[in-house]
PDB file of C-alpha atoms in Angstrom:
ATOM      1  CA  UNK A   1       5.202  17.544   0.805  1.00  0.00           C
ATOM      2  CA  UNK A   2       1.547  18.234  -0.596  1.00  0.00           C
ATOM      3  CA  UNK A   3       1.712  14.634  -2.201  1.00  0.00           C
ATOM      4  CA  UNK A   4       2.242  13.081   1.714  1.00  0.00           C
ATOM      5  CA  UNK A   5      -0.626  15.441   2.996  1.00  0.00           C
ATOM      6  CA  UNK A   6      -2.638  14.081   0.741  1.00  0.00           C
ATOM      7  CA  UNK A   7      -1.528  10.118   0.898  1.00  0.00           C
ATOM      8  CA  UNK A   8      -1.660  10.424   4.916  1.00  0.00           C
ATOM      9  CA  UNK A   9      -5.369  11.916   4.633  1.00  0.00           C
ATOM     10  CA  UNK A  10      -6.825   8.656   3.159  1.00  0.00           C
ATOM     11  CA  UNK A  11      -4.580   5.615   3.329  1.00  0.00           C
ATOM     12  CA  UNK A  12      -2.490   4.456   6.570  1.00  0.00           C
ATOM     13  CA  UNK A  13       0.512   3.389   4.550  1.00  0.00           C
ATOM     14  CA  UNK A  14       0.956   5.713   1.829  1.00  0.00           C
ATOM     15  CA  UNK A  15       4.644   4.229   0.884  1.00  0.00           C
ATOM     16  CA  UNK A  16       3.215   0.650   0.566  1.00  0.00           C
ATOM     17  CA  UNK A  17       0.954   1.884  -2.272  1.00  0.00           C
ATOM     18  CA  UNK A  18       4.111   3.840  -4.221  1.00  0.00           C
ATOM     19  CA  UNK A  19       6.135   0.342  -3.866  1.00  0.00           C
ATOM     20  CA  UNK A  20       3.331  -1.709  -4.993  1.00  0.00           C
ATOM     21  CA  UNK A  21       2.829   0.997  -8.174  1.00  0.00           C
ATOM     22  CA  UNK A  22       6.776   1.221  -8.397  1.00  0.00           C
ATOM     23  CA  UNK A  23       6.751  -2.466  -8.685  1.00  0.00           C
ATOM     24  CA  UNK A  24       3.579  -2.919 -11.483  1.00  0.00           C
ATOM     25  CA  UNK A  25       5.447  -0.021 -13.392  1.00  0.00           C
ATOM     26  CA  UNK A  26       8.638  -2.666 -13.676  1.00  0.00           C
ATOM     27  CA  UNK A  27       6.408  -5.235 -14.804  1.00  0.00           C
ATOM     28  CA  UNK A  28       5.037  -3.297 -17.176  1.00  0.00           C
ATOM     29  CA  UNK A  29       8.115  -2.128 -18.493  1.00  0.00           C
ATOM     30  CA  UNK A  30       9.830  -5.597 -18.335  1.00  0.00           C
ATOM     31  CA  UNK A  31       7.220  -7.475 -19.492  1.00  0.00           C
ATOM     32  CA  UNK A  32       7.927 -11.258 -18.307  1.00  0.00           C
ATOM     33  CA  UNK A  33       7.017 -14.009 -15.879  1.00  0.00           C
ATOM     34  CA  UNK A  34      10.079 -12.912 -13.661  1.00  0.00           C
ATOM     35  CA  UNK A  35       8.719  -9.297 -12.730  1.00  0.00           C
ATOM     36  CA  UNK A  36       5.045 -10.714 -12.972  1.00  0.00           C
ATOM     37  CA  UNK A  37       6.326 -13.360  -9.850  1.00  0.00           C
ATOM     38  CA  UNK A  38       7.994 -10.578  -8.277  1.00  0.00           C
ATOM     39  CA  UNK A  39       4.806  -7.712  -8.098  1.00  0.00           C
ATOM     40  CA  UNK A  40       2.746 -10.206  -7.091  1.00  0.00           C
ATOM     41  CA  UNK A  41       4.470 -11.258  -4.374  1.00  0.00           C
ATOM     42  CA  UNK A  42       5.499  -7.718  -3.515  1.00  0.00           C
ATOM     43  CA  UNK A  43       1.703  -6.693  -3.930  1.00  0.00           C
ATOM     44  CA  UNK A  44       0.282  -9.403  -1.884  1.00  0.00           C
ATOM     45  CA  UNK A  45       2.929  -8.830   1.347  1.00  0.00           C
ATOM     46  CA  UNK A  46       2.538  -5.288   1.086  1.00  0.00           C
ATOM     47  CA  UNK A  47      -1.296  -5.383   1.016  1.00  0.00           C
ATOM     48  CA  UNK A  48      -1.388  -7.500   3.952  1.00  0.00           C
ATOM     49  CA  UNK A  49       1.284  -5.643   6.369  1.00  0.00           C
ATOM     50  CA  UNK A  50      -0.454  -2.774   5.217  1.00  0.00           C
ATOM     51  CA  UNK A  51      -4.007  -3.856   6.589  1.00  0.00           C
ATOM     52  CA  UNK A  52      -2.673  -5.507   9.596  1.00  0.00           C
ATOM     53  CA  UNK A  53      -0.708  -1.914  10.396  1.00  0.00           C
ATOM     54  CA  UNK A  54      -3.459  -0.030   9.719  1.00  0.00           C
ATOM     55  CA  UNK A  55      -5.983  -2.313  12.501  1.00  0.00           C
ATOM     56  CA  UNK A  56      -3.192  -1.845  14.730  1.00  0.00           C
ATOM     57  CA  UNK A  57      -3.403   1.565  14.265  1.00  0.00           C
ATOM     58  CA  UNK A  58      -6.912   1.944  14.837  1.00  0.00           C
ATOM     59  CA  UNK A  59      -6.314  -0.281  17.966  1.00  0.00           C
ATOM     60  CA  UNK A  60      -3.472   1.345  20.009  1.00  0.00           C
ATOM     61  CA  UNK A  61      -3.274   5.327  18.647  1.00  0.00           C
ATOM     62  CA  UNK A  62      -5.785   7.454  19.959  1.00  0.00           C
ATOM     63  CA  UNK A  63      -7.085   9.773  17.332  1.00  0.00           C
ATOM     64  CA  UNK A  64      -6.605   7.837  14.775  1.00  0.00           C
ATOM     65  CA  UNK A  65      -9.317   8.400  12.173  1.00  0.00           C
ATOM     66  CA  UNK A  66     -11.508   4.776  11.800  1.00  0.00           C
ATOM     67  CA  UNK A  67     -12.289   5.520   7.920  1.00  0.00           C
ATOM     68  CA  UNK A  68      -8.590   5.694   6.484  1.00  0.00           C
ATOM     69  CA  UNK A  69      -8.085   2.827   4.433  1.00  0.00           C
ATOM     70  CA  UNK A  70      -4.999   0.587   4.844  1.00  0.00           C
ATOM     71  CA  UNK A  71      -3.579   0.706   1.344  1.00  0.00           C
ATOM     72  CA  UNK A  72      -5.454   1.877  -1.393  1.00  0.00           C
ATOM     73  CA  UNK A  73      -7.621   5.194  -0.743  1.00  0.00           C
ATOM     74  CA  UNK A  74     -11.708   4.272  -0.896  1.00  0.00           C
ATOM     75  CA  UNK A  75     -10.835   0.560  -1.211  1.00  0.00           C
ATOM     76  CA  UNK A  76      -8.527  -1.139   1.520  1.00  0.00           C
TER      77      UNK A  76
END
């Protein structure tokens, strides 16, 4: 629960980022072009769903702070 609080305070799509590290931990792990292809793909939709949810957000919900990042806290 404390790890959400925290997530929520800084970055709009908190489960985006675990995928995206979930994903570079199986390349890691794995180790070939196969899992390379497949974070990067993973990485790049994710990053981009994640910034165009996060404009939305700042759009349409009132309250919504304007300095939470999209994906990554203090960088997107």
């Amino acid at each position: 629960v404390l790890i959400n609080e925290f997530l929520f305070k800084y970055v709009g799509s908190p489960n985006y980022l675990g995928e995206i590290i979930e994903w570079l931990g199986y390349f890691l792990v794995c180790q070939n072009y196969e899992s390379y292809l497949f974070f990067q793909s993973t990485f790049h939709n994710l990053l981009a769903f994640g910034i165009v949810r996060n404009r939305w957000n700042k759009e349409n919900i009132e309250g919504y702070p304007k300095d939470r990042k999209a994906v990554f806290p203090f960088l997107v």
